[in-house]
Amino acid sequence: MTRLSPFRVLLAGLMAAALLPHAAAVDTVIRDVTVFDGQAFHPHQSVLIRQGRIEFPYRRPTPAGAVEVSCQPCTLLPGLIDSHVHAYQQFDLPLHFGVTTQLDMFTSWPAIRALRQQMKAGTNHEAADVFTAGTLVTAPGGHGTEYGFEIPTLSRPQDAAAFVDARIQEGSDFIKIVLDDGHAFHRPFATLDDPTLAAVIRAAHARRKLAVVHVSDLASAKRALKAGADGLVHWVLDEEADDEFVAPARRRHAFVIPTWTVYEGMRGGQGGEALANDPAVAPLISDAQAVTLGTRLSPQDQSGALNERFRRSVVRLAQAGIPLLAGTDAGNPGTLHGASLHRELALLSGAGLTPGQVLASATSVPARVFGLRDRGRVATGMKADLVLVRGDLREDISATRHIVSVWKDGQSRDAARADRIGQVAQAKAAAARMKQSLGEQMVRFRQVDGQVSAESPQGSWGLTSDQMMKGHSQVSWHVPEAPGAAAGATDPIQGGDLEVSGELKPGAPMTWAGLAHYPAPSPFQPRDLSPAKGLRVTLRTHGDTVMAQFFSRLGSFTPEMQPLKTGEEWQTFDLPFSSLPGFSPSEATALLFVVSGKPRTFRFEIRAIEWLR
């Protein structure tokens, strides 16, 4: 046996990952810790992880060849379950925060197909498992149709059964229904009528699927219960829980996922920002993720009244025995997959729930409600998804953030977590260096021995055209010395205006030509530009339209675009990154200034490209 002190747990994980193929599960005994088994606390207990499964309680000697982990004062609990996310990226990130399972309430199937295949094969050891509603059920023009990709919609009760069948055929584990006319957000939406709502719920139940409902107001919550909903995936914004809601919810054994943390950010609360700055969280998140987590949709903190309504409602629901499930709505502004669940737990604790109730809301309760029979509890035979934290959760629920180790399917994630911390530290250091190196001027163009020289603190500048797609468009550049150029255009230090000219020619599926900037050393590799807030571009286009295109890993090869058009006069355009929802400045891959479209000659001039601060 190998005995490990708390300070050597991480080293053991690193060694195991280095020595074993695919970081295979190592038999492990977690010795003499407090165990929260999903329902109750058990002090001074030991747990065996063997072949990806749990044995608890474990009272025998440590098996030969097994790793022994000793950690005091520490608490071992089941892998956390976030009961409301939108899963489309960063599938490994939740594991670093102890979240081993996510319940997805609406995503694009291509985004999760590979992960779901790994789950089916039993090989999804490096990411949180995702159980999903897939495509939600909404009316034409309803909530869920506004995100830029087409989804099927439902408008008649007689079509409900076929609609549900199609979702199940796609792979939906449960059915999510939208019942929201948008008035709580002052944004009108079409929504389902009561006959269609009831028909969808009947169809889901006939096929042994849960029917969960998105609502944002109390009247809709009551309508959902009346129609037979199994649970609500949000608590409501407008009112507190009352008898007319509590009584039928209790009779029907309905559950509620409050998603308090996302609403806190919407109302300008600072919980997300505080979480991003928590020393237990900050080393695991990039600067851009910290910005996302700290996003507040209201400039003023108006969360006080909301928090009080939620507090009273949560307590009343809990006292009535209505199951509460911890969920974050991660994927929205003010949230971050994995991290935000710890804020949700803190809010539930602050409302007055006991530590056992809070932890059950993120472990055994969602596992029971959603029929996830192999997880959510520390018990013999259960899947070895486990989290070891330093501290006593009976005294301080925020100790969930002080993670010592995470196991997924019995495999330690310590090495991956250490790698993540190292990568984040390197990225932050690089961003700090870049911020120091960035002057106001992003690039300076000069003519040297008849050639254009683009001087920039990072990456490279050059020309781009559809010739890379077997097109025929042509483009050239130079820094003119003719009258009309910027003052000092011939100055070897100051540089001058850049003229880009050429001809768009037919022959490619898409025609374009212009100027390209690749921020990283290699084209289309990512670089963090988030220390800047955007670009300021001074140019003239002589009546043509130049498209500023922003590429990042978030959008793959689909850029965010801003048209820039002037006459014969110079004009300055501010292009803040915040106005480009499909562009992630922390993973920028290319910035282009191009003309495109019908065949023609073109000419545009750039006087300055500067950083917005």
mmCIF file with all atom_site columns, C-alpha atoms in Angstrom, residues 40 57 73 97 106 112 136 191 207 225 266 271 340 359 411 418 482 550 611:
data_model
loop_
_atom_site.group_PDB
_atom_site.id
_atom_site.type_symbol
_atom_site.label_atom_id
_atom_site.label_alt_id
_atom_site.label_comp_id
_atom_site.label_asym_id
_atom_site.label_entity_id
_atom_site.label_seq_id
_atom_site.pdbx_PDB_ins_code
_atom_site.Cartn_x
_atom_site.Cartn_y
_atom_site.Cartn_z
_atom_site.occupancy
_atom_site.B_iso_or_equiv
_atom_site.pdbx_formal_charge
_atom_site.auth_seq_id
_atom_site.auth_comp_id
_atom_site.auth_asym_id
_atom_site.auth_atom_id
_atom_site.pdbx_PDB_model_num
ATOM 1  C CA . ALA A 1 40  ? -26.193 12.133 5.660   1.00 0.00 ? 40  ALA A CA 1
ATOM 2  C CA . PRO A 1 57  ? -18.122 1.614  4.241   1.00 0.00 ? 57  PRO A CA 1
ATOM 3  C CA . PRO A 1 73  ? -10.048 17.570 8.034   1.00 0.00 ? 73  PRO A CA 1
ATOM 4  C CA . PHE A 1 97  ? -14.845 21.996 -9.989  1.00 0.00 ? 97  PHE A CA 1
ATOM 5  C CA . PHE A 1 106 ? -31.282 22.706 -24.530 1.00 0.00 ? 106 PHE A CA 1
ATOM 6  C CA . ILE A 1 112 ? -22.575 16.958 -27.795 1.00 0.00 ? 112 ILE A CA 1
ATOM 7  C CA . LEU A 1 136 ? -36.749 21.945 -26.404 1.00 0.00 ? 136 LEU A CA 1
ATOM 8  C CA . THR A 1 191 ? -45.838 30.368 -26.220 1.00 0.00 ? 191 THR A CA 1
ATOM 9  C CA . ARG A 1 207 ? -43.087 7.116  -23.419 1.00 0.00 ? 207 ARG A CA 1
ATOM 10 C CA . LEU A 1 225 ? -48.465 21.797 -12.658 1.00 0.00 ? 225 LEU A CA 1
ATOM 11 C CA . MET A 1 266 ? -29.367 39.318 -14.450 1.00 0.00 ? 266 MET A CA 1
ATOM 12 C CA . GLY A 1 271 ? -22.002 36.918 -6.729  1.00 0.00 ? 271 GLY A CA 1
ATOM 13 C CA . SER A 1 340 ? -21.265 28.468 -10.819 1.00 0.00 ? 340 SER A CA 1
ATOM 14 C CA . LEU A 1 359 ? -25.538 18.949 -0.783  1.00 0.00 ? 359 LEU A CA 1
ATOM 15 C CA . GLN A 1 411 ? -9.982  7.739  -12.414 1.00 0.00 ? 411 GLN A CA 1
ATOM 16 C CA . ALA A 1 418 ? -2.805  20.495 -12.242 1.00 0.00 ? 418 ALA A CA 1
ATOM 17 C CA . ALA A 1 482 ? 2.248   60.685 -52.652 1.00 0.00 ? 482 ALA A CA 1
ATOM 18 C CA . PHE A 1 550 ? -13.372 38.536 -36.376 1.00 0.00 ? 550 PHE A CA 1
ATOM 19 C CA . TRP A 1 611 ? -6.632  49.033 -29.311 1.00 0.00 ? 611 TRP A CA 1
#
